[in-house]
Amino acid sequence: MLQEFKKFIAKGNVMDLAVGVIIGAAFGAIVKSLTDEVIMPVVGAIFGGADFSNHFVLLSTPDGYTGALDDYAALKEAGAAMVGYGAFVTAVINFLILAFIIFLMVRYVNKLMAAVEKKEEEAAPPPAGPSEIDLLIEIRDELKKRS
């Protein structure tokens, strides 16, 4: 079983997938930072709040909670029941940014692949047809069959 596992891990596809996952995680962190630090403050300023991800609706507070009722992090840590619509909107924007960037990357790669295939088709010599001698031999053989 160990040998089989080594063969599985050594396959190129598994290594490509591992590299893709690592790069994807790092890229996800970049997009999250872009959303949290650049996009959402602008959206928050437009909608009247500096930090849009902290917008929520408080449903109930836990017994004994004495902290501020507008502190999202403290309420969340205390286990308050709330609807964090700001965090949801932030997550949706993160997803849309990632999806759009992946779309652009796939589109670019497809264009590159099409260009490479076109160059290969142009560079390939045209299929060789039969030579004059082959045609003459074929005609001779056909005439022999008919006579």
mmCIF file of N, CA and C in Angstrom:
data_model
loop_
_atom_site.group_PDB
_atom_site.id
_atom_site.type_symbol
_atom_site.label_atom_id
_atom_site.label_comp_id
_atom_site.label_asym_id
_atom_site.label_seq_id
_atom_site.Cartn_x
_atom_site.Cartn_y
_atom_site.Cartn_z
ATOM 1 N N MET A 1 0.829 -1.182 0.000
ATOM 2 C CA MET A 1 0.000 0.000 0.000
ATOM 3 C C MET A 1 0.882 1.258 0.000
ATOM 4 N N LEU A 2 2.010 1.219 0.710
ATOM 5 C CA LEU A 2 2.906 2.371 0.755
ATOM 6 C C LEU A 2 3.478 2.663 -0.625
ATOM 7 N N GLN A 3 3.844 1.613 -1.365
ATOM 8 C CA GLN A 3 4.374 1.795 -2.720
ATOM 9 C C GLN A 3 3.315 2.410 -3.645
ATOM 10 N N GLU A 4 2.096 1.936 -3.492
ATOM 11 C CA GLU A 4 0.999 2.470 -4.294
ATOM 12 C C GLU A 4 0.787 3.948 -3.991
ATOM 13 N N PHE A 5 0.877 4.303 -2.708
ATOM 14 C CA PHE A 5 0.706 5.698 -2.296
ATOM 15 C C PHE A 5 1.832 6.554 -2.870
ATOM 16 N N LYS A 6 3.066 6.046 -2.857
ATOM 17 C CA LYS A 6 4.196 6.790 -3.428
ATOM 18 C C LYS A 6 3.979 7.044 -4.916
ATOM 19 N N LYS A 7 3.489 6.040 -5.646
ATOM 20 C CA LYS A 7 3.213 6.210 -7.076
ATOM 21 C C LYS A 7 2.136 7.265 -7.293
ATOM 22 N N PHE A 8 1.109 7.238 -6.442
ATOM 23 C CA PHE A 8 0.015 8.198 -6.559
ATOM 24 C C PHE A 8 0.521 9.619 -6.336
ATOM 25 N N ILE A 9 1.322 9.818 -5.310
ATOM 26 C CA ILE A 9 1.838 11.145 -4.982
ATOM 27 C C ILE A 9 2.810 11.638 -6.053
ATOM 28 N N ALA A 10 3.562 10.718 -6.635
ATOM 29 C CA ALA A 10 4.580 11.107 -7.611
ATOM 30 C C ALA A 10 3.989 11.489 -8.965
ATOM 31 N N LYS A 11 2.717 11.207 -9.195
ATOM 32 C CA LYS A 11 2.103 11.559 -10.471
ATOM 33 C C LYS A 11 2.104 13.070 -10.629
ATOM 34 N N GLY A 12 2.272 13.529 -11.847
ATOM 35 C CA GLY A 12 2.329 14.960 -12.120
ATOM 36 C C GLY A 12 1.049 15.684 -11.761
ATOM 37 N N ASN A 13 -0.100 15.060 -11.984
ATOM 38 C CA ASN A 13 -1.372 15.731 -11.722
ATOM 39 C C ASN A 13 -1.528 16.062 -10.246
ATOM 40 N N VAL A 14 -1.090 15.162 -9.373
ATOM 41 C CA VAL A 14 -1.211 15.407 -7.936
ATOM 42 C C VAL A 14 -0.333 16.575 -7.534
ATOM 43 N N MET A 15 0.858 16.633 -8.068
ATOM 44 C CA MET A 15 1.760 17.734 -7.752
ATOM 45 C C MET A 15 1.210 19.060 -8.297
ATOM 46 N N ASP A 16 0.669 19.028 -9.509
ATOM 47 C CA ASP A 16 0.055 20.231 -10.071
ATOM 48 C C ASP A 16 -1.097 20.707 -9.200
ATOM 49 N N LEU A 17 -1.896 19.763 -8.728
ATOM 50 C CA LEU A 17 -3.019 20.112 -7.867
ATOM 51 C C LEU A 17 -2.533 20.732 -6.558
ATOM 52 N N ALA A 18 -1.486 20.168 -5.986
ATOM 53 C CA ALA A 18 -0.942 20.703 -4.733
ATOM 54 C C ALA A 18 -0.441 22.132 -4.933
ATOM 55 N N VAL A 19 0.261 22.354 -6.017
ATOM 56 C CA VAL A 19 0.754 23.706 -6.309
ATOM 57 C C VAL A 19 -0.432 24.652 -6.507
ATOM 58 N N GLY A 20 -1.462 24.191 -7.205
ATOM 59 C CA GLY A 20 -2.648 25.011 -7.431
ATOM 60 C C GLY A 20 -3.349 25.382 -6.134
ATOM 61 N N VAL A 21 -3.444 24.423 -5.219
ATOM 62 C CA VAL A 21 -4.104 24.692 -3.942
ATOM 63 C C VAL A 21 -3.310 25.714 -3.131
ATOM 64 N N ILE A 22 -1.993 25.564 -3.110
ATOM 65 C CA ILE A 22 -1.152 26.499 -2.354
ATOM 66 C C ILE A 22 -1.246 27.907 -2.943
ATOM 67 N N ILE A 23 -1.135 28.008 -4.260
ATOM 68 C CA ILE A 23 -1.233 29.313 -4.911
ATOM 69 C C ILE A 23 -2.635 29.892 -4.726
ATOM 70 N N GLY A 24 -3.653 29.035 -4.806
ATOM 71 C CA GLY A 24 -5.032 29.488 -4.609
ATOM 72 C C GLY A 24 -5.252 30.043 -3.213
ATOM 73 N N ALA A 25 -4.687 29.398 -2.211
ATOM 74 C CA ALA A 25 -4.828 29.887 -0.832
ATOM 75 C C ALA A 25 -4.147 31.248 -0.670
ATOM 76 N N ALA A 26 -2.961 31.372 -1.234
ATOM 77 C CA ALA A 26 -2.253 32.657 -1.144
ATOM 78 C C ALA A 26 -3.012 33.738 -1.907
ATOM 79 N N PHE A 27 -3.527 33.386 -3.061
ATOM 80 C CA PHE A 27 -4.290 34.336 -3.858
ATOM 81 C C PHE A 27 -5.575 34.734 -3.142
ATOM 82 N N GLY A 28 -6.209 33.778 -2.477
ATOM 83 C CA GLY A 28 -7.408 34.065 -1.687
ATOM 84 C C GLY A 28 -7.123 35.071 -0.583
ATOM 85 N N ALA A 29 -5.955 34.943 0.040
ATOM 86 C CA ALA A 29 -5.568 35.897 1.092
ATOM 87 C C ALA A 29 -5.387 37.297 0.507
ATOM 88 N N ILE A 30 -4.823 37.383 -0.694
ATOM 89 C CA ILE A 30 -4.644 38.684 -1.346
ATOM 90 C C ILE A 30 -5.998 39.307 -1.666
ATOM 91 N N VAL A 31 -6.905 38.502 -2.202
ATOM 92 C CA VAL A 31 -8.235 39.031 -2.534
ATOM 93 C C VAL A 31 -8.982 39.437 -1.272
ATOM 94 N N LYS A 32 -8.856 38.659 -0.206
ATOM 95 C CA LYS A 32 -9.509 39.012 1.061
ATOM 96 C C LYS A 32 -8.978 40.344 1.573
ATOM 97 N N SER A 33 -7.668 40.528 1.494
ATOM 98 C CA SER A 33 -7.079 41.794 1.920
ATOM 99 C C SER A 33 -7.570 42.945 1.046
ATOM 100 N N LEU A 34 -7.616 42.718 -0.275
ATOM 101 C CA LEU A 34 -8.118 43.750 -1.182
ATOM 102 C C LEU A 34 -9.552 44.128 -0.822
ATOM 103 N N THR A 35 -10.364 43.125 -0.564
ATOM 104 C CA THR A 35 -11.765 43.394 -0.225
ATOM 105 C C THR A 35 -11.878 44.098 1.118
ATOM 106 N N ASP A 36 -11.206 43.549 2.142
ATOM 107 C CA ASP A 36 -11.331 44.103 3.498
ATOM 108 C C ASP A 36 -10.693 45.478 3.643
ATOM 109 N N GLU A 37 -9.576 45.698 2.971
ATOM 110 C CA GLU A 37 -8.808 46.923 3.190
ATOM 111 C C GLU A 37 -9.038 48.017 2.158
ATOM 112 N N VAL A 38 -9.553 47.659 0.980
ATOM 113 C CA VAL A 38 -9.710 48.664 -0.064
ATOM 114 C C VAL A 38 -11.181 48.829 -0.476
ATOM 115 N N ILE A 39 -11.806 47.742 -0.868
ATOM 116 C CA ILE A 39 -13.153 47.832 -1.433
ATOM 117 C C ILE A 39 -14.207 48.110 -0.371
ATOM 118 N N MET A 40 -14.211 47.320 0.710
ATOM 119 C CA MET A 40 -15.267 47.454 1.712
ATOM 120 C C MET A 40 -15.247 48.801 2.438
ATOM 121 N N PRO A 41 -14.091 49.410 2.729
ATOM 122 C CA PRO A 41 -14.146 50.761 3.307
ATOM 123 C C PRO A 41 -14.837 51.772 2.388
ATOM 124 N N VAL A 42 -14.633 51.644 1.074
ATOM 125 C CA VAL A 42 -15.302 52.540 0.126
ATOM 126 C C VAL A 42 -16.808 52.276 0.143
ATOM 127 N N VAL A 43 -17.185 50.987 0.105
ATOM 128 C CA VAL A 43 -18.610 50.631 0.176
ATOM 129 C C VAL A 43 -19.196 51.105 1.495
ATOM 130 N N GLY A 44 -18.462 50.936 2.580
ATOM 131 C CA GLY A 44 -18.920 51.392 3.885
ATOM 132 C C GLY A 44 -19.111 52.895 3.939
ATOM 133 N N ALA A 45 -18.198 53.637 3.314
ATOM 134 C CA ALA A 45 -18.327 55.095 3.294
ATOM 135 C C ALA A 45 -19.560 55.520 2.502
ATOM 136 N N ILE A 46 -19.835 54.808 1.428
ATOM 137 C CA ILE A 46 -21.014 55.125 0.617
ATOM 138 C C ILE A 46 -22.295 54.861 1.405
ATOM 139 N N PHE A 47 -22.323 53.755 2.148
ATOM 140 C CA PHE A 47 -23.527 53.371 2.888
ATOM 141 C C PHE A 47 -23.532 53.856 4.334
ATOM 142 N N GLY A 48 -22.602 54.711 4.711
ATOM 143 C CA GLY A 48 -22.651 55.358 6.014
ATOM 144 C C GLY A 48 -21.922 54.659 7.137
ATOM 145 N N GLY A 49 -21.046 53.754 6.874
ATOM 146 C CA GLY A 49 -20.264 53.106 7.923
ATOM 147 C C GLY A 49 -18.848 52.898 7.461
ATOM 148 N N ALA A 50 -17.886 53.077 8.359
ATOM 149 C CA ALA A 50 -16.484 52.941 7.971
ATOM 150 C C ALA A 50 -16.086 51.488 7.779
ATOM 151 N N ASP A 51 -16.712 50.574 8.528
ATOM 152 C CA ASP A 51 -16.364 49.153 8.432
ATOM 153 C C ASP A 51 -17.637 48.362 8.172
ATOM 154 N N PHE A 52 -17.892 48.086 6.911
ATOM 155 C CA PHE A 52 -19.136 47.435 6.500
ATOM 156 C C PHE A 52 -19.250 46.013 7.030
ATOM 157 N N SER A 53 -18.123 45.334 7.243
ATOM 158 C CA SER A 53 -18.174 43.941 7.705
ATOM 159 C C SER A 53 -18.706 43.833 9.130
ATOM 160 N N ASN A 54 -18.759 44.936 9.867
ATOM 161 C CA ASN A 54 -19.286 44.914 11.235
ATOM 162 C C ASN A 54 -20.771 45.265 11.313
ATOM 163 N N HIS A 55 -21.450 45.353 10.200
ATOM 164 C CA HIS A 55 -22.882 45.625 10.217
ATOM 165 C C HIS A 55 -23.624 44.333 10.553
ATOM 166 N N PHE A 56 -24.535 44.426 11.490
ATOM 167 C CA PHE A 56 -25.253 43.230 11.933
ATOM 168 C C PHE A 56 -26.578 43.631 12.557
ATOM 169 N N VAL A 57 -27.434 42.633 12.722
ATOM 170 C CA VAL A 57 -28.699 42.804 13.431
ATOM 171 C C VAL A 57 -28.621 41.923 14.664
ATOM 172 N N LEU A 58 -28.735 42.531 15.827
ATOM 173 C CA LEU A 58 -28.650 41.798 17.095
ATOM 174 C C LEU A 58 -30.015 41.205 17.408
ATOM 175 N N LEU A 59 -30.064 39.878 17.541
ATOM 176 C CA LEU A 59 -31.332 39.203 17.850
ATOM 177 C C LEU A 59 -31.516 39.039 19.353
ATOM 178 N N SER A 60 -30.464 38.646 20.038
ATOM 179 C CA SER A 60 -30.531 38.538 21.503
ATOM 180 C C SER A 60 -29.117 38.501 22.057
ATOM 181 N N THR A 61 -28.980 38.956 23.303
ATOM 182 C CA THR A 61 -27.676 38.930 23.964
ATOM 183 C C THR A 61 -27.658 37.791 24.975
ATOM 184 N N PRO A 62 -26.484 37.233 25.207
ATOM 185 C CA PRO A 62 -26.396 36.157 26.197
ATOM 186 C C PRO A 62 -26.604 36.699 27.615
ATOM 187 N N ASP A 63 -27.051 35.842 28.495
ATOM 188 C CA ASP A 63 -27.247 36.239 29.891
ATOM 189 C C ASP A 63 -25.921 36.690 30.491
ATOM 190 N N GLY A 64 -25.954 37.795 31.183
ATOM 191 C CA GLY A 64 -24.777 38.298 31.875
ATOM 192 C C GLY A 64 -23.860 39.136 31.015
ATOM 193 N N TYR A 65 -24.185 39.377 29.755
ATOM 194 C CA TYR A 65 -23.333 40.193 28.884
ATOM 195 C C TYR A 65 -23.485 41.657 29.276
ATOM 196 N N THR A 66 -22.356 42.288 29.530
ATOM 197 C CA THR A 66 -22.388 43.689 29.967
ATOM 198 C C THR A 66 -21.618 44.607 29.019
ATOM 199 N N GLY A 67 -21.137 44.066 27.921
ATOM 200 C CA GLY A 67 -20.350 44.871 26.986
ATOM 201 C C GLY A 67 -21.233 45.747 26.110
ATOM 202 N N ALA A 68 -20.578 46.423 25.191
ATOM 203 C CA ALA A 68 -21.281 47.322 24.272
ATOM 204 C C ALA A 68 -22.136 46.506 23.306
ATOM 205 N N LEU A 69 -23.301 47.034 22.982
ATOM 206 C CA LEU A 69 -24.222 46.341 22.078
ATOM 207 C C LEU A 69 -23.928 46.633 20.605
ATOM 208 N N ASP A 70 -22.928 47.458 20.344
ATOM 209 C CA ASP A 70 -22.561 47.733 18.958
ATOM 210 C C ASP A 70 -21.170 47.204 18.608
ATOM 211 N N ASP A 71 -20.598 46.391 19.463
ATOM 212 C CA ASP A 71 -19.283 45.792 19.235
ATOM 213 C C ASP A 71 -19.471 44.378 18.690
ATOM 214 N N TYR A 72 -19.371 44.250 17.380
ATOM 215 C CA TYR A 72 -19.625 42.972 16.698
ATOM 216 C C TYR A 72 -18.715 41.864 17.211
ATOM 217 N N ALA A 73 -17.429 42.152 17.333
ATOM 218 C CA ALA A 73 -16.467 41.132 17.761
ATOM 219 C C ALA A 73 -16.758 40.658 19.181
ATOM 220 N N ALA A 74 -17.049 41.584 20.081
ATOM 221 C CA ALA A 74 -17.329 41.209 21.477
ATOM 222 C C ALA A 74 -18.627 40.418 21.578
ATOM 223 N N LEU A 75 -19.640 40.841 20.843
ATOM 224 C CA LEU A 75 -20.915 40.113 20.851
ATOM 225 C C LEU A 75 -20.750 38.715 20.269
ATOM 226 N N LYS A 76 -19.989 38.611 19.200
ATOM 227 C CA LYS A 76 -19.762 37.310 18.575
ATOM 228 C C LYS A 76 -19.006 36.390 19.533
ATOM 229 N N GLU A 77 -17.991 36.918 20.186
ATOM 230 C CA GLU A 77 -17.217 36.124 21.150
ATOM 231 C C GLU A 77 -18.082 35.685 22.326
ATOM 232 N N ALA A 78 -19.020 36.533 22.738
ATOM 233 C CA ALA A 78 -19.890 36.199 23.866
ATOM 234 C C ALA A 78 -20.978 35.213 23.468
ATOM 235 N N GLY A 79 -21.142 34.982 22.156
ATOM 236 C CA GLY A 79 -22.142 34.022 21.695
ATOM 237 C C GLY A 79 -23.518 34.614 21.498
ATOM 238 N N ALA A 80 -23.592 35.900 21.197
ATOM 239 C CA ALA A 80 -24.877 36.554 20.966
ATOM 240 C C ALA A 80 -25.473 36.074 19.650
ATOM 241 N N ALA A 81 -26.801 36.012 19.600
ATOM 242 C CA ALA A 81 -27.495 35.650 18.369
ATOM 243 C C ALA A 81 -27.629 36.901 17.512
ATOM 244 N N MET A 82 -27.012 36.870 16.347
ATOM 245 C CA MET A 82 -27.056 38.030 15.468
ATOM 246 C C MET A 82 -26.968 37.593 14.018
ATOM 247 N N VAL A 83 -27.444 38.452 13.150
ATOM 248 C CA VAL A 83 -27.348 38.243 11.712
ATOM 249 C C VAL A 83 -26.279 39.197 11.209
ATOM 250 N N GLY A 84 -25.144 38.648 10.803
ATOM 251 C CA GLY A 84 -24.015 39.465 10.343
ATOM 252 C C GLY A 84 -24.078 39.689 8.848
ATOM 253 N N TYR A 85 -25.003 40.518 8.386
ATOM 254 C CA TYR A 85 -25.173 40.735 6.955
ATOM 255 C C TYR A 85 -23.968 41.433 6.332
ATOM 256 N N GLY A 86 -23.270 42.228 7.072
ATOM 257 C CA GLY A 86 -22.082 42.904 6.534
ATOM 258 C C GLY A 86 -20.977 41.904 6.203
ATOM 259 N N ALA A 87 -20.778 40.941 7.087
ATOM 260 C CA ALA A 87 -19.770 39.898 6.831
ATOM 261 C C ALA A 87 -20.179 39.054 5.630
ATOM 262 N N PHE A 88 -21.487 38.812 5.491
ATOM 263 C CA PHE A 88 -21.977 38.037 4.346
ATOM 264 C C PHE A 88 -21.738 38.790 3.041
ATOM 265 N N VAL A 89 -22.029 40.081 3.033
ATOM 266 C CA VAL A 89 -21.810 40.888 1.834
ATOM 267 C C VAL A 89 -20.325 40.897 1.481
ATOM 268 N N THR A 90 -19.475 41.003 2.486
ATOM 269 C CA THR A 90 -18.033 40.965 2.253
ATOM 270 C C THR A 90 -17.622 39.636 1.628
ATOM 271 N N ALA A 91 -18.160 38.534 2.139
ATOM 272 C CA ALA A 91 -17.841 37.210 1.586
ATOM 273 C C ALA A 91 -18.324 37.081 0.143
ATOM 274 N N VAL A 92 -19.492 37.616 -0.160
ATOM 275 C CA VAL A 92 -20.012 37.569 -1.531
ATOM 276 C C VAL A 92 -19.122 38.376 -2.462
ATOM 277 N N ILE A 93 -18.685 39.544 -2.011
ATOM 278 C CA ILE A 93 -17.788 40.357 -2.846
ATOM 279 C C ILE A 93 -16.462 39.634 -3.056
ATOM 280 N N ASN A 94 -15.923 38.995 -2.004
ATOM 281 C CA ASN A 94 -14.695 38.189 -2.163
ATOM 282 C C ASN A 94 -14.887 37.130 -3.229
ATOM 283 N N PHE A 95 -16.013 36.426 -3.166
ATOM 284 C CA PHE A 95 -16.294 35.364 -4.137
ATOM 285 C C PHE A 95 -16.378 35.926 -5.549
ATOM 286 N N LEU A 96 -17.088 37.029 -5.729
ATOM 287 C CA LEU A 96 -17.245 37.611 -7.062
ATOM 288 C C LEU A 96 -15.906 38.063 -7.639
ATOM 289 N N ILE A 97 -15.058 38.637 -6.797
ATOM 290 C CA ILE A 97 -13.733 39.054 -7.267
ATOM 291 C C ILE A 97 -12.920 37.833 -7.690
ATOM 292 N N LEU A 98 -12.900 36.804 -6.844
ATOM 293 C CA LEU A 98 -12.164 35.581 -7.189
ATOM 294 C C LEU A 98 -12.709 34.945 -8.461
ATOM 295 N N ALA A 99 -14.022 34.843 -8.576
ATOM 296 C CA ALA A 99 -14.629 34.231 -9.752
ATOM 297 C C ALA A 99 -14.282 35.015 -11.011
ATOM 298 N N PHE A 100 -14.317 36.342 -10.940
ATOM 299 C CA PHE A 100 -13.991 37.163 -12.103
ATOM 300 C C PHE A 100 -12.525 37.010 -12.501
ATOM 301 N N ILE A 101 -11.636 36.997 -11.519
ATOM 302 C CA ILE A 101 -10.213 36.847 -11.828
ATOM 303 C C ILE A 101 -9.927 35.462 -12.413
ATOM 304 N N ILE A 102 -10.551 34.435 -11.866
ATOM 305 C CA ILE A 102 -10.373 33.082 -12.420
ATOM 306 C C ILE A 102 -10.919 33.025 -13.843
ATOM 307 N N PHE A 103 -12.073 33.670 -14.078
ATOM 308 C CA PHE A 103 -12.627 33.742 -15.434
ATOM 309 C C PHE A 103 -11.626 34.381 -16.388
ATOM 310 N N LEU A 104 -11.025 35.503 -15.975
ATOM 311 C CA LEU A 104 -10.047 36.179 -16.828
ATOM 312 C C LEU A 104 -8.827 35.297 -17.094
ATOM 313 N N MET A 105 -8.377 34.581 -16.053
ATOM 314 C CA MET A 105 -7.213 33.706 -16.223
ATOM 315 C C MET A 105 -7.529 32.563 -17.187
ATOM 316 N N VAL A 106 -8.685 31.926 -17.038
ATOM 317 C CA VAL A 106 -9.064 30.823 -17.925
ATOM 318 C C VAL A 106 -9.224 31.331 -19.353
ATOM 319 N N ARG A 107 -9.817 32.500 -19.495
ATOM 320 C CA ARG A 107 -9.995 33.090 -20.822
ATOM 321 C C ARG A 107 -8.638 33.353 -21.480
ATOM 322 N N TYR A 108 -7.698 33.890 -20.714
ATOM 323 C CA TYR A 108 -6.364 34.167 -21.241
ATOM 324 C C TYR A 108 -5.646 32.874 -21.632
ATOM 325 N N VAL A 109 -5.725 31.869 -20.777
ATOM 326 C CA VAL A 109 -5.079 30.589 -21.078
ATOM 327 C C VAL A 109 -5.692 29.963 -22.323
ATOM 328 N N ASN A 110 -7.011 30.037 -22.474
ATOM 329 C CA ASN A 110 -7.659 29.495 -23.665
ATOM 330 C C ASN A 110 -7.190 30.216 -24.924
ATOM 331 N N LYS A 111 -7.024 31.538 -24.835
ATOM 332 C CA LYS A 111 -6.505 32.295 -25.987
ATOM 333 C C LYS A 111 -5.083 31.865 -26.320
ATOM 334 N N LEU A 112 -4.260 31.674 -25.278
ATOM 335 C CA LEU A 112 -2.884 31.221 -25.516
ATOM 336 C C LEU A 112 -2.864 29.842 -26.169
ATOM 337 N N MET A 113 -3.700 28.947 -25.663
ATOM 338 C CA MET A 113 -3.750 27.588 -26.215
ATOM 339 C C MET A 113 -4.203 27.625 -27.676
ATOM 340 N N ALA A 114 -5.190 28.456 -27.993
ATOM 341 C CA ALA A 114 -5.667 28.567 -29.367
ATOM 342 C C ALA A 114 -4.572 29.124 -30.271
ATOM 343 N N ALA A 115 -3.799 30.096 -29.770
ATOM 344 C CA ALA A 115 -2.711 30.666 -30.561
ATOM 345 C C ALA A 115 -1.619 29.630 -30.808
ATOM 346 N N VAL A 116 -1.315 28.827 -29.788
ATOM 347 C CA VAL A 116 -0.295 27.785 -29.946
ATOM 348 C C VAL A 116 -0.769 26.743 -30.950
ATOM 349 N N GLU A 117 -2.033 26.329 -30.863
ATOM 350 C CA GLU A 117 -2.559 25.343 -31.803
ATOM 351 C C GLU A 117 -2.546 25.892 -33.227
ATOM 352 N N LYS A 118 -2.876 27.175 -33.382
ATOM 353 C CA LYS A 118 -2.881 27.789 -34.710
ATOM 354 C C LYS A 118 -1.478 27.807 -35.290
ATOM 355 N N LYS A 119 -0.472 28.148 -34.468
ATOM 356 C CA LYS A 119 0.918 28.156 -34.943
ATOM 357 C C LYS A 119 1.365 26.757 -35.335
ATOM 358 N N GLU A 120 0.951 25.762 -34.542
ATOM 359 C CA GLU A 120 1.326 24.381 -34.859
ATOM 360 C C GLU A 120 0.697 23.943 -36.179
ATOM 361 N N GLU A 121 -0.553 24.345 -36.414
ATOM 362 C CA GLU A 121 -1.209 23.992 -37.673
ATOM 363 C C GLU A 121 -0.538 24.673 -38.853
ATOM 364 N N GLU A 122 -0.152 25.948 -38.665
ATOM 365 C CA GLU A 122 0.514 26.682 -39.739
ATOM 366 C C GLU A 122 1.902 26.123 -40.008
ATOM 367 N N ALA A 123 2.592 25.696 -38.958
ATOM 368 C CA ALA A 123 3.952 25.196 -39.105
ATOM 369 C C ALA A 123 3.998 23.785 -39.670
ATOM 370 N N ALA A 124 2.946 23.026 -39.491
ATOM 371 C CA ALA A 124 2.930 21.643 -39.977
ATOM 372 C C ALA A 124 2.884 21.650 -41.501
ATOM 373 N N PRO A 125 3.706 20.811 -42.122
ATOM 374 C CA PRO A 125 3.687 20.761 -43.588
ATOM 375 C C PRO A 125 2.359 20.149 -44.056
ATOM 376 N N PRO A 126 1.912 20.566 -45.211
ATOM 377 C CA PRO A 126 0.658 19.995 -45.707
ATOM 378 C C PRO A 126 0.830 18.495 -45.924
ATOM 379 N N PRO A 127 -0.240 17.761 -45.768
ATOM 380 C CA PRO A 127 -0.115 16.314 -45.936
ATOM 381 C C PRO A 127 0.378 15.990 -47.348
ATOM 382 N N ALA A 128 1.344 15.123 -47.389
ATOM 383 C CA ALA A 128 1.940 14.755 -48.672
ATOM 384 C C ALA A 128 0.995 13.834 -49.423
ATOM 385 N N GLY A 129 0.713 14.208 -50.649
ATOM 386 C CA GLY A 129 -0.137 13.364 -51.504
ATOM 387 C C GLY A 129 0.747 12.377 -52.250
ATOM 388 N N PRO A 130 0.143 11.583 -53.028
ATOM 389 C CA PRO A 130 0.948 10.616 -53.792
ATOM 390 C C PRO A 130 1.823 11.338 -54.820
ATOM 391 N N SER A 131 2.992 10.794 -55.039
ATOM 392 C CA SER A 131 3.912 11.386 -56.015
ATOM 393 C C SER A 131 3.437 11.037 -57.427
ATOM 394 N N GLU A 132 4.075 11.654 -58.418
ATOM 395 C CA GLU A 132 3.711 11.380 -59.812
ATOM 396 C C GLU A 132 3.939 9.912 -60.150
ATOM 397 N N ILE A 133 5.006 9.370 -59.637
ATOM 398 C CA ILE A 133 5.314 7.962 -59.918
ATOM 399 C C ILE A 133 4.240 7.059 -59.323
ATOM 400 N N ASP A 134 3.798 7.382 -58.081
ATOM 401 C CA ASP A 134 2.742 6.585 -57.454
ATOM 402 C C ASP A 134 1.460 6.648 -58.278
ATOM 403 N N LEU A 135 1.131 7.822 -58.793
ATOM 404 C CA LEU A 135 -0.064 7.961 -59.618
ATOM 405 C C LEU A 135 0.057 7.176 -60.916
ATOM 406 N N LEU A 136 1.220 7.244 -61.536
ATOM 407 C CA LEU A 136 1.426 6.491 -62.784
ATOM 408 C C LEU A 136 1.344 4.988 -62.535
ATOM 409 N N ILE A 137 1.891 4.530 -61.431
ATOM 410 C CA ILE A 137 1.817 3.098 -61.104
ATOM 411 C C ILE A 137 0.371 2.695 -60.863
ATOM 412 N N GLU A 138 -0.373 3.551 -60.193
ATOM 413 C CA GLU A 138 -1.785 3.253 -59.925
ATOM 414 C C GLU A 138 -2.587 3.184 -61.219
ATOM 415 N N ILE A 139 -2.306 4.109 -62.143
ATOM 416 C CA ILE A 139 -2.995 4.097 -63.450
ATOM 417 C C ILE A 139 -2.625 2.846 -64.222
ATOM 418 N N ARG A 140 -1.359 2.495 -64.237
ATOM 419 C CA ARG A 140 -0.907 1.285 -64.943
ATOM 420 C C ARG A 140 -1.603 0.050 -64.400
ATOM 421 N N ASP A 141 -1.648 -0.064 -63.058
ATOM 422 C CA ASP A 141 -2.275 -1.235 -62.439
ATOM 423 C C ASP A 141 -3.765 -1.289 -62.763
ATOM 424 N N GLU A 142 -4.427 -0.135 -62.799
ATOM 425 C CA GLU A 142 -5.859 -0.095 -63.116
ATOM 426 C C GLU A 142 -6.090 -0.511 -64.563
ATOM 427 N N LEU A 143 -5.199 -0.072 -65.462
ATOM 428 C CA LEU A 143 -5.330 -0.453 -66.877
ATOM 429 C C LEU A 143 -5.099 -1.944 -67.066
ATOM 430 N N LYS A 144 -4.169 -2.537 -66.312
ATOM 431 C CA LYS A 144 -3.917 -3.968 -66.387
ATOM 432 C C LYS A 144 -5.141 -4.751 -65.923
ATOM 433 N N LYS A 145 -5.823 -4.251 -64.893
ATOM 434 C CA LYS A 145 -7.014 -4.942 -64.401
ATOM 435 C C LYS A 145 -8.123 -4.952 -65.443
ATOM 436 N N ARG A 146 -8.256 -3.857 -66.172
ATOM 437 C CA ARG A 146 -9.334 -3.740 -67.145
ATOM 438 C C ARG A 146 -9.053 -4.548 -68.401
ATOM 439 N N SER A 147 -7.835 -4.821 -68.736
ATOM 440 C CA SER A 147 -7.552 -5.555 -69.955
ATOM 441 C C SER A 147 -7.412 -7.039 -69.737
#
